XYZ file of C-alpha atoms in Angstrom:
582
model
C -55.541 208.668 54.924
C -55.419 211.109 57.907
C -58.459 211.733 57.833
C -59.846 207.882 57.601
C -57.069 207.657 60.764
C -59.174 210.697 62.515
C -62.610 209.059 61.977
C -61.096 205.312 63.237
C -59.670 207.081 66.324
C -63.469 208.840 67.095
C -64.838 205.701 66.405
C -62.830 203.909 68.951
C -63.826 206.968 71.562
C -67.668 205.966 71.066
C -67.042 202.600 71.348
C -64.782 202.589 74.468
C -67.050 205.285 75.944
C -70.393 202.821 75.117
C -68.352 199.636 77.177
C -67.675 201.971 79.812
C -71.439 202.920 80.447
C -72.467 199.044 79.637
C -69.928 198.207 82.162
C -70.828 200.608 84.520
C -74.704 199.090 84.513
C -72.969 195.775 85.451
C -71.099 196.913 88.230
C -74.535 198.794 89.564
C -75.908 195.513 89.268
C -73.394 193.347 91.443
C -71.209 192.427 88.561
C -67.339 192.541 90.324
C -66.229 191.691 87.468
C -67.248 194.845 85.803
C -66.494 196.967 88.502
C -62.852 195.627 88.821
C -62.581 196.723 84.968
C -63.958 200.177 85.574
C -61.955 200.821 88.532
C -58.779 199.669 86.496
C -59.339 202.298 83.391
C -60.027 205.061 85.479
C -57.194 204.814 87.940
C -54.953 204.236 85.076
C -56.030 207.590 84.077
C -55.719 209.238 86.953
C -52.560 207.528 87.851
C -51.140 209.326 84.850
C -52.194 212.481 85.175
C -50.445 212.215 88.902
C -47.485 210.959 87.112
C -47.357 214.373 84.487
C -46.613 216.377 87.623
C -44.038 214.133 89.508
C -41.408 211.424 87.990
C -41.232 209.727 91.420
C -44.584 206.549 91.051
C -44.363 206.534 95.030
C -45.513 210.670 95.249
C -47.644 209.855 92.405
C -49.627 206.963 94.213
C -49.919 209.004 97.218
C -51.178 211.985 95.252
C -53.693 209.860 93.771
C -55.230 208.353 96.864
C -55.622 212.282 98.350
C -57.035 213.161 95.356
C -59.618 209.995 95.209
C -60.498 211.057 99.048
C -61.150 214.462 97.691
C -62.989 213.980 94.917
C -65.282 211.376 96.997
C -66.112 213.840 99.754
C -66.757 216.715 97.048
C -68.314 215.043 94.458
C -71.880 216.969 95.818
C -69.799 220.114 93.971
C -69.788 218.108 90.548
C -72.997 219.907 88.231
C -72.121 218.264 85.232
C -71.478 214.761 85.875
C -70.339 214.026 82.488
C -67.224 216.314 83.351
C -65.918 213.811 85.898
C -62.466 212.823 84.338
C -61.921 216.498 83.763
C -62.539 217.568 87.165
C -60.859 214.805 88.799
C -57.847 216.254 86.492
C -57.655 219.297 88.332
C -58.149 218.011 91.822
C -54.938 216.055 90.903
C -53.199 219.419 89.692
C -54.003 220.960 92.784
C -52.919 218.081 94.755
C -50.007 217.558 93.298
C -49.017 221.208 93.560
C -49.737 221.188 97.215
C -47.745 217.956 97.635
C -44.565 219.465 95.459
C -44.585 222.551 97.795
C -44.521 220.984 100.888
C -41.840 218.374 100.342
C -41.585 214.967 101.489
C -43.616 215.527 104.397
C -46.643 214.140 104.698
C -49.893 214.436 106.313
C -50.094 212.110 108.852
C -53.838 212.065 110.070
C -55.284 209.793 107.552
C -59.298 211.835 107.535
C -59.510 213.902 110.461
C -60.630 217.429 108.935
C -61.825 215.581 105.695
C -65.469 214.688 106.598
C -68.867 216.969 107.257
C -70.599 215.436 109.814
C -74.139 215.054 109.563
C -76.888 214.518 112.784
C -80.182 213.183 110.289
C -78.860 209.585 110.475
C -80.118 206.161 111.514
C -78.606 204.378 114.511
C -75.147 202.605 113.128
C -74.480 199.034 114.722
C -70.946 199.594 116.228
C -70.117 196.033 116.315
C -70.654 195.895 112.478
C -67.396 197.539 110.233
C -69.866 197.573 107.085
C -72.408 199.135 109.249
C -69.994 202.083 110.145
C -68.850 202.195 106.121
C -71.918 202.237 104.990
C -73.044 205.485 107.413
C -69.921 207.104 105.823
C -70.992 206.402 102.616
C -74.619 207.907 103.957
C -73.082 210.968 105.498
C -70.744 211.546 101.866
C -73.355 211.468 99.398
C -77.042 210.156 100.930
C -78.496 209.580 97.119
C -75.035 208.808 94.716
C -76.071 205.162 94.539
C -79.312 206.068 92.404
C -78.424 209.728 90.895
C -74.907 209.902 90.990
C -72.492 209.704 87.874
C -71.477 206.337 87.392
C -68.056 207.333 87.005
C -68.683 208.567 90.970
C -70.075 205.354 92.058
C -66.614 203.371 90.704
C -64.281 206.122 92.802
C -66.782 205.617 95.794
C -66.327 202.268 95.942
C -63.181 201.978 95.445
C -62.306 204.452 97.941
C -64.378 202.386 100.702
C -62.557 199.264 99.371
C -59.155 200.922 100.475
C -60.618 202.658 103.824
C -61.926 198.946 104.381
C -58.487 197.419 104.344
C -57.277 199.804 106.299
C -59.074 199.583 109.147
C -58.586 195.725 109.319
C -55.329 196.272 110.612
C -56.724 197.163 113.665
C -58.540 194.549 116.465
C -62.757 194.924 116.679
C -62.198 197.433 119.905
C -59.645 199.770 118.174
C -61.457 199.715 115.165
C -65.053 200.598 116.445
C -62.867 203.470 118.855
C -61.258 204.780 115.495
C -64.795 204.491 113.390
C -66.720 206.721 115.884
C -63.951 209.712 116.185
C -62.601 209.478 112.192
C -66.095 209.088 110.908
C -68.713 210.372 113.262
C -66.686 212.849 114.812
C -67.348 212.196 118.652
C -65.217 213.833 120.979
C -63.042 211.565 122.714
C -65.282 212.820 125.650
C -68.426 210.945 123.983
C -66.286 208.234 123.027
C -65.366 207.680 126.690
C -68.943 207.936 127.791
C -70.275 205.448 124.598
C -67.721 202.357 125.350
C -67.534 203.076 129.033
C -64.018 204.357 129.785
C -61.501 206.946 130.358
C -60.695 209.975 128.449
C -57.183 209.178 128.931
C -57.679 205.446 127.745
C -59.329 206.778 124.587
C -56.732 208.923 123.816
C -54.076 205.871 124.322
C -56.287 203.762 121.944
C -56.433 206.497 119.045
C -52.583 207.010 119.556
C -52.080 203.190 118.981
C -54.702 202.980 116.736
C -53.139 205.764 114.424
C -49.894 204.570 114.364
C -51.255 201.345 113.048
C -52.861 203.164 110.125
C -49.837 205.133 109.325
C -47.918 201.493 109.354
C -51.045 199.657 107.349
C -50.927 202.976 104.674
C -47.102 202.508 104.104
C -47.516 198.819 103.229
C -50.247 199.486 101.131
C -48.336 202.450 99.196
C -45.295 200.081 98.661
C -47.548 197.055 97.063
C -49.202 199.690 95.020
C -45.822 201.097 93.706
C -44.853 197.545 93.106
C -48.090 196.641 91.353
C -47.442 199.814 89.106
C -43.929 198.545 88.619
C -45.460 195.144 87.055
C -48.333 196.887 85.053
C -45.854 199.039 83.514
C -43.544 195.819 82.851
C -41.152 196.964 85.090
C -40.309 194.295 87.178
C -36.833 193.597 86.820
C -33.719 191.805 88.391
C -30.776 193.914 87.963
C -27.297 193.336 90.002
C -24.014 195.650 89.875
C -20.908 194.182 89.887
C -19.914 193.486 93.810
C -18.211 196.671 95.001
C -14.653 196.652 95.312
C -15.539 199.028 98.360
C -16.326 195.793 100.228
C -12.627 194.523 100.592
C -11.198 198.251 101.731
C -9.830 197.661 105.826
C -11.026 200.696 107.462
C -13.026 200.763 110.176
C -15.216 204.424 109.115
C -17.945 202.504 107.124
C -19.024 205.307 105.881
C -16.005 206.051 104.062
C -15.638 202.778 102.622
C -19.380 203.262 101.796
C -19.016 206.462 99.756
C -15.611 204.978 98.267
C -18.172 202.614 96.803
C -20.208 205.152 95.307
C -17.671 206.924 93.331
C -15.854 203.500 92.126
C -18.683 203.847 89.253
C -18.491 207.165 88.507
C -15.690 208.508 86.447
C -14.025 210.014 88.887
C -11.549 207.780 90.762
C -10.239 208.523 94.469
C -8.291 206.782 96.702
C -9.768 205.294 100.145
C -7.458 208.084 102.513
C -8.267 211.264 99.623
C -12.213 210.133 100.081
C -11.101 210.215 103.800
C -9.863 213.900 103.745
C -11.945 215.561 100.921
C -15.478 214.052 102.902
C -14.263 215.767 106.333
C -13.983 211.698 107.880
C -10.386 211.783 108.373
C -10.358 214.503 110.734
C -13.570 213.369 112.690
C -14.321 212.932 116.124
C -17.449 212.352 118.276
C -17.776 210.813 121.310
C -20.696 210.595 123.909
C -20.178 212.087 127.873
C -19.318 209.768 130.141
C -20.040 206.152 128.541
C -17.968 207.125 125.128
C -20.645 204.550 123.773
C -20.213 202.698 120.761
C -22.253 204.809 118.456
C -19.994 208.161 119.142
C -18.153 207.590 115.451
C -21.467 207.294 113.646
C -23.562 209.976 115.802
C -23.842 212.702 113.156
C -26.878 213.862 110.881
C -26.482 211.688 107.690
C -27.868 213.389 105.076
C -25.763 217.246 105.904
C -22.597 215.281 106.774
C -22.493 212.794 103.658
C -24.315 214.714 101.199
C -21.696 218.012 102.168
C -18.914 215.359 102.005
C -19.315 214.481 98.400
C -20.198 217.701 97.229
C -16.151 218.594 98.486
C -15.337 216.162 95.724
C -17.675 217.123 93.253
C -21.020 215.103 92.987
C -24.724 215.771 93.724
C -26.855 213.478 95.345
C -30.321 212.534 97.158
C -31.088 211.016 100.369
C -34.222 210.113 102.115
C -34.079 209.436 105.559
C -32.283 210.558 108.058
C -33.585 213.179 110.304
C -33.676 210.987 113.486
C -29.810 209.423 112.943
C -28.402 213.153 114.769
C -26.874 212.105 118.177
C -29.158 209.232 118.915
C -26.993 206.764 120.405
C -29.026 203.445 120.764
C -27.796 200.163 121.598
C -24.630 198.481 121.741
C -24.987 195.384 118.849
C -22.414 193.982 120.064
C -23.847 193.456 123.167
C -26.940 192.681 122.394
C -28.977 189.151 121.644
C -27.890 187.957 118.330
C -31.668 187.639 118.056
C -32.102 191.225 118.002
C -30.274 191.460 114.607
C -32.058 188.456 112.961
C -34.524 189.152 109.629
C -37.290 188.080 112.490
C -36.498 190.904 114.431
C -36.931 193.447 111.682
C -40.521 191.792 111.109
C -41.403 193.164 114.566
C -40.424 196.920 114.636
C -42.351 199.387 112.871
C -42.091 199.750 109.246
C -40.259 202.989 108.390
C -43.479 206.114 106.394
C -40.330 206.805 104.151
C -40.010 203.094 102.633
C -41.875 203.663 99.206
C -39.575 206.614 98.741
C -36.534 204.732 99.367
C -37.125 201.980 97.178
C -37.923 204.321 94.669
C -34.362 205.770 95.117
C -32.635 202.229 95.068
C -34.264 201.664 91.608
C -33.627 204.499 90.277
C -29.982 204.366 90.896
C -29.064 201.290 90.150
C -31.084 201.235 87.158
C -28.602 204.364 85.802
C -25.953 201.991 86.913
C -24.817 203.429 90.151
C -25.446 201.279 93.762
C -26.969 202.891 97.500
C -25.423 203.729 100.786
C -27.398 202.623 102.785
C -27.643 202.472 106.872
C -27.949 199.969 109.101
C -28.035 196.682 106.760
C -26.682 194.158 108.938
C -25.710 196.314 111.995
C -25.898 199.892 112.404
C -22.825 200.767 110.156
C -22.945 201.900 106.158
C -23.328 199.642 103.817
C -24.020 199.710 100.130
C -26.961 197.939 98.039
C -25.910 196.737 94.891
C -28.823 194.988 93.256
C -32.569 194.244 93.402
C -34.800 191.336 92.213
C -38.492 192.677 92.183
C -40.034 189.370 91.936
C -38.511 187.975 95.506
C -37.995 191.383 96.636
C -34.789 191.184 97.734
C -32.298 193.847 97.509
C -28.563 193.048 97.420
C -26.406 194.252 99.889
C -22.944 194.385 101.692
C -20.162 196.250 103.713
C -16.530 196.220 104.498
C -17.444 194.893 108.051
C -17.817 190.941 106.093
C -21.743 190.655 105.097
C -22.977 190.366 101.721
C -26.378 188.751 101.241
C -29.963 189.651 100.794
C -32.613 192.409 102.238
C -35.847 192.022 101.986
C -37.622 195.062 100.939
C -39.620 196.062 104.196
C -36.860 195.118 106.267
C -34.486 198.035 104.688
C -34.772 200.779 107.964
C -35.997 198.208 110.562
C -32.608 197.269 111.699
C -31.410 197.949 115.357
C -31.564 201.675 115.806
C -34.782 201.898 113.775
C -33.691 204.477 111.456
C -34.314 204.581 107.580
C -31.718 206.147 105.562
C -30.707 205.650 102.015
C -28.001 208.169 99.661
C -27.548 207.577 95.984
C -25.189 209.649 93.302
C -27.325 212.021 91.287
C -24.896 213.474 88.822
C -20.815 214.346 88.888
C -20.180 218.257 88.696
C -16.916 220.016 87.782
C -14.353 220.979 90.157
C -10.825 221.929 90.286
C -8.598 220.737 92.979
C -8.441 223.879 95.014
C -11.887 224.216 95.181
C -11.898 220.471 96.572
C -9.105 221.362 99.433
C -10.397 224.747 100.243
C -14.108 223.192 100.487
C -12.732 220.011 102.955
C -10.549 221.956 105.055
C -13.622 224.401 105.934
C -15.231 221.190 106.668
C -12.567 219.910 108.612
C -12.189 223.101 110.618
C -16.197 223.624 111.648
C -16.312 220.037 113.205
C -12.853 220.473 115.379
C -14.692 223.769 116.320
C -17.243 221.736 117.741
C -20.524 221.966 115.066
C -23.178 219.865 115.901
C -22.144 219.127 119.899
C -25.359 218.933 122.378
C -25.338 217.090 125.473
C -25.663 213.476 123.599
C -22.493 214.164 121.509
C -19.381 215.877 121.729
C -17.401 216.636 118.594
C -14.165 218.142 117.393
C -11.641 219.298 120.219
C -14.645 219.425 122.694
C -14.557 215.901 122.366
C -11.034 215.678 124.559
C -12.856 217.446 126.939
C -15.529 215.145 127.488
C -13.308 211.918 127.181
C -10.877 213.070 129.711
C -13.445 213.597 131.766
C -15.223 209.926 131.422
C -11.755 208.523 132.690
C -11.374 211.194 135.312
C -15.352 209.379 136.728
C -14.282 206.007 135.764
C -18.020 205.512 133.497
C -16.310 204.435 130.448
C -18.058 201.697 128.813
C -15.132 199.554 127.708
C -16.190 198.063 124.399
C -17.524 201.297 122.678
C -13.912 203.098 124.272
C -12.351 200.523 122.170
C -14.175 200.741 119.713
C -13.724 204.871 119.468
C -9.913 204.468 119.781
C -10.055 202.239 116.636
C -12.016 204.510 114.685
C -9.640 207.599 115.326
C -6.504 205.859 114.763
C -8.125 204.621 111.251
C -8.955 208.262 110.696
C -5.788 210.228 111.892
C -3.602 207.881 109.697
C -5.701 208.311 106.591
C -5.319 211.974 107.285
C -1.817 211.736 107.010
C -1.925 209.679 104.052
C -4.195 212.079 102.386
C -1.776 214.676 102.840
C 0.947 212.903 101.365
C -0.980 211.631 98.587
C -1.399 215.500 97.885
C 2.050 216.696 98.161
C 3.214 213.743 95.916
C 0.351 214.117 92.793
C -1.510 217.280 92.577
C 0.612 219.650 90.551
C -0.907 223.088 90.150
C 0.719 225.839 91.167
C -1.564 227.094 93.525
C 0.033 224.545 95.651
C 3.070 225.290 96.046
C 3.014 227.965 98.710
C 1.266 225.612 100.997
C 3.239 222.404 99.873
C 5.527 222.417 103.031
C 2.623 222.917 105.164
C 0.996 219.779 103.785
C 3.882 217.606 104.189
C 4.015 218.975 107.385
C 0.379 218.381 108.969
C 1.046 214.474 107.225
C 3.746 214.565 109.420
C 1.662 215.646 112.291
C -1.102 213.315 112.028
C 0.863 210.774 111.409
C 2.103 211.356 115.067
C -1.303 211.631 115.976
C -2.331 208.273 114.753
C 0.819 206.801 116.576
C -0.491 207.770 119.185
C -4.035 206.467 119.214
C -2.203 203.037 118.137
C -0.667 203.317 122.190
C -4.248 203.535 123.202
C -5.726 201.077 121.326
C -3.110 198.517 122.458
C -4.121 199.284 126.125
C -7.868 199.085 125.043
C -8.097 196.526 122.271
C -11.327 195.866 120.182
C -13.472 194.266 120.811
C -12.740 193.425 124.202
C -11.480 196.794 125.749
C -9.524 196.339 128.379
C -9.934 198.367 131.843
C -10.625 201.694 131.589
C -12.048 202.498 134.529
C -9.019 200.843 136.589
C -6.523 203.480 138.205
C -3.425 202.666 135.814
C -4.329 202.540 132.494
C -6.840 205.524 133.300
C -3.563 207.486 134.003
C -1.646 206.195 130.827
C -4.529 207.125 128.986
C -5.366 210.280 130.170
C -1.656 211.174 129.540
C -1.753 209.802 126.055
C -5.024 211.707 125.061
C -3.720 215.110 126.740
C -1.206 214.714 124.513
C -3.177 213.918 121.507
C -5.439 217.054 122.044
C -2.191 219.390 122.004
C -1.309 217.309 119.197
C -4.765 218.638 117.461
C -4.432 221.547 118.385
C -1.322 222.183 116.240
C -3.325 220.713 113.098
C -5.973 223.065 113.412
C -3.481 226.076 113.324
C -2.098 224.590 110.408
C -5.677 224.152 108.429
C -6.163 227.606 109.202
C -3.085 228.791 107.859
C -3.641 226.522 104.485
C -6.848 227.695 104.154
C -5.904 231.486 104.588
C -3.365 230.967 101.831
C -5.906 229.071 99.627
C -8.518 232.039 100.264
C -6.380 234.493 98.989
């Protein structure tokens, strides 16, 4: 029986490899059909040896097309054409491998460095895109059409297919600009002199010009993902239950946001012990002289969130990210409600990390466990919850009162522009002194001032800079307010985290520093009293007058005293982590 089974399975080979070459005579011949077929078996096997090296279909899709662009340009290198598949195999291996090394950073030039240019050709009509093409093809391979492997032909073709839809995101100038310097190599020097203008104008058309690839390559790495999605049988609707996160009344969204995260884990934690353990409840950031409304949220995402929940135990992943440090952007709440609409996010730029992201957001939720995500709605944390493939839709909220639908290319094209998604990897052990010892080192390296250039200010260096914004009368009165709010929420969560510790963790090890921790609750409760005076001088959203003579005074007072205040706290972190050290 085995052996019949052996003989049936060769049998099949011949027969599959006998369709292939009678389809491959088709395709020579004109037949799309055919072609479309061909094209469709042997991506499907080259799709899956990408997908042996890398779990993630986005990386695997990208590794593909590199390889495909390889392959094509070295194909001359191929002596036995029969060993196509095999070959291709190993430019995948080695692409992959170079990919895997270098991270999630990509090569951004799309073929610069990729082609060999050659002199022996026949005028190419500039006005004519298939013209250009088919010189590229020329300059490739002159004779593949006619001696080639047929194999070759299919990845040639379908290679110029993509390159062809690329370029059709640009206009008929651009695109005859981009043709002669990507594919004929011309200098932007003999560009300048062939279309009759200025180095300097060539160089702002390639710019332009690029950044429209990169854009057209992202959407055309996303449909592929989703088209691999659906040809694996993937495409799903799947939606969490709601997060209870979305009902908690603080104003640090990203606290709320990771409270959301662990509400499905095992692992259950209060809003103010999230607070303390994640380094949030003893935050501050402001920005010189306007204290602009971004200050609480002006901190790289991906070190501060990722650090906070490995205080409480859990790994996780981000992409995205790297531009959120200290980048202040606009006020939304004093901006065009048009600026936040879903017609807005169809204008700005769509964000090179997308694929990767919505890789993430499936992943996750699939294993049960919903995204923080930023900027949703506005730019504050929110969470997604759910995705339906077919309408591709995500589903998303906050604690800040929105809970509706994403589209998929809209996630990172909200106000600030800035892509940036976290999901839960795994839960790790950890005792509670770890936790403590771990967030009060946290705690102690922000009020020291970690992270402050001259956008932000952080920690007791933050005082500094506030005083001084009252002391020139710059304040901005709605992001002041807005600040005020934000520490209060913070300082009396601290003080609620430390009373939630005195009053439930037990072991031993705590109880030389027990009357310290009652006493910095103590302390920031005061603190947060204190912030309550300001905030009733400057209330959100409307802010009062900061900038006017008497409540400048009453607040500079009020803050002087806050910063003494802090002062005390950080002595007495130091003091509980010395005795947790030990």
């Amino acid at each position: 029986m085995e052996r019949m089974g052996y003989q049936s399975d060769l049998l099949q080979q011949e027969e599959t490899h006998e369709e292939d070459e009678t389809l491959v005579e088709r395709a020579k011949s004109g037949d799309q059909e055919a072609f479309g077929e061909l094209v469709r078996r042997h991506r499907s096997k080259v799709y899956g040896y990408a997908r042996s090296y890398t779990r993630e279909a986005f990386l695997a899709e990208d590794i593909v097309q590199d390889a495909l662009i390889r392959a094509f340009l070295h194909l001359g290198t191929l002596v036995d054409s029969r060993r196509f598949l095999p070959w291709l195999h190993r430019i995948v291996r080695n692409q992959a491998y170079t990919r895997l090394q270098k991270g999630p950073h990509k090569r951004e030039q799309l073929f610069t460095g990729l082609i060999n240019p050659s002199h022996d050709l026949e005028p190419t009509d500039w006005e004519d895109l298939d013209s250009i093409l088919h010189r590229l093809g020329r300059t490739w391979s002159p004779a593949m059409e006619h001696t080639g492997d047929p194999s070759e032909v299919i990845v040639r073709r379908e290679l110029l297919q993509t390159i062809t839809g690329m370029l059709h995101c640009l206009n008929p100038r651009e695109r005859r600009i981009v043709e002669s310097h990507f594919f004929d190599h011309l200098s932007p020097t003999e560009i300048g002199r062939l279309f009759e203008m200025s180095q300097a104008n060539v160089y702002q058309v390639l710019s332009r010009s690029r950044k429209k690839l990169i854009q057209e390559k992202t959407r055309i790495v996303v449909d592929q993902y989703m088209k691999t999605r659906k040809d694996a049988g993937m495409m799903n609707q799947t939606v969490l239950r709601k997060p209870e996160a979305f009902t908690l009344p603080t104003w640090i969204t990203c606290a709320a946001a990771l409270h959301g995260l662990i509400e499905y884990t095992d692992r259950k934690l209060s809003l103010p012990m999230v607070l303390g353990l994640s380094g949030h409840a003893f935050r501050l950031t402001v920005v010189p002289k306007e204290i602009h409304i971004a200050g609480p949220t002006m901190f790289p995402f991906a070190d501060v969130l990722q650090e906070g929940l490995s205080n409480m135990g859990f790994e996780s992943k981000v992409v995205g990210g790297e531009a959120a440090d200290c980048a202040s952007g606009q006020n939304a709440n004093q901006v065009a409600p048009s600026l936040l609409s879903a017609e807005a996010r169809e204008k700005r730029p769509l964000p090179t990390l997308l694929p990767q992201a919505l890789e993430l957001v499936h992943r996750s939720i699939n294993r049960g466990y919903p995204v923080l995500a930023w900027d949703l709605f506005i730019p504050e944390f929110g969470l997604i919850y759910g995705y339906d493939d077919e309408s591709k839709q995500l589903y998303a909220g906050d604690n800040c009162g929105h809970d509706k639908t994403v589209a998929f290319e809209h996630l990172g094209r909200g106000l600030v522009e800035e892509l940036f998604v976290l999901a839960i990897e795994k839960t790790v052990e950890i005792d509670q002194r770890t936790m403590l010892t771990k967030a009060i080192d946290t705690a102690l390296r922000h009020y020291a001032g970690a992270g402050s250039d001259k956008a932000c200010a952080n920690g007791l260096m933050a005082y500094t800079a506030w005083l001084e914004a009252f002391q020139q009368g710059s304040i901005e009165p709605n992001g002041n307010a807005y600040t005020i709010a934000v520490a209060e929420n913070a300082r009396r969560n601290a003080s609620l985290f430390w009373s939630e510790i005195a009053a439930t963790w037990n072991d031993p090890a705590f109880d030389q520093i027990r009357p310290m921790v009652l006493e910095a609750s103590a302390l920031y409760g005061q603190i947060a009293d204190e912030f309550t005076k300001l905030s009733k001088l400057f209330p959100f959203p409307a802010g009062g007058e900061p900038n006017a003579p008497e409540p400048s005074k009453q607040a500079t007072a009020i803050l002087q005293g806050i910063e003494n205040q802090e002062r005390k706290a950080v002595a007495l972190l130091e003091l509980m982590l010395e005795k947790l050290s030990a």
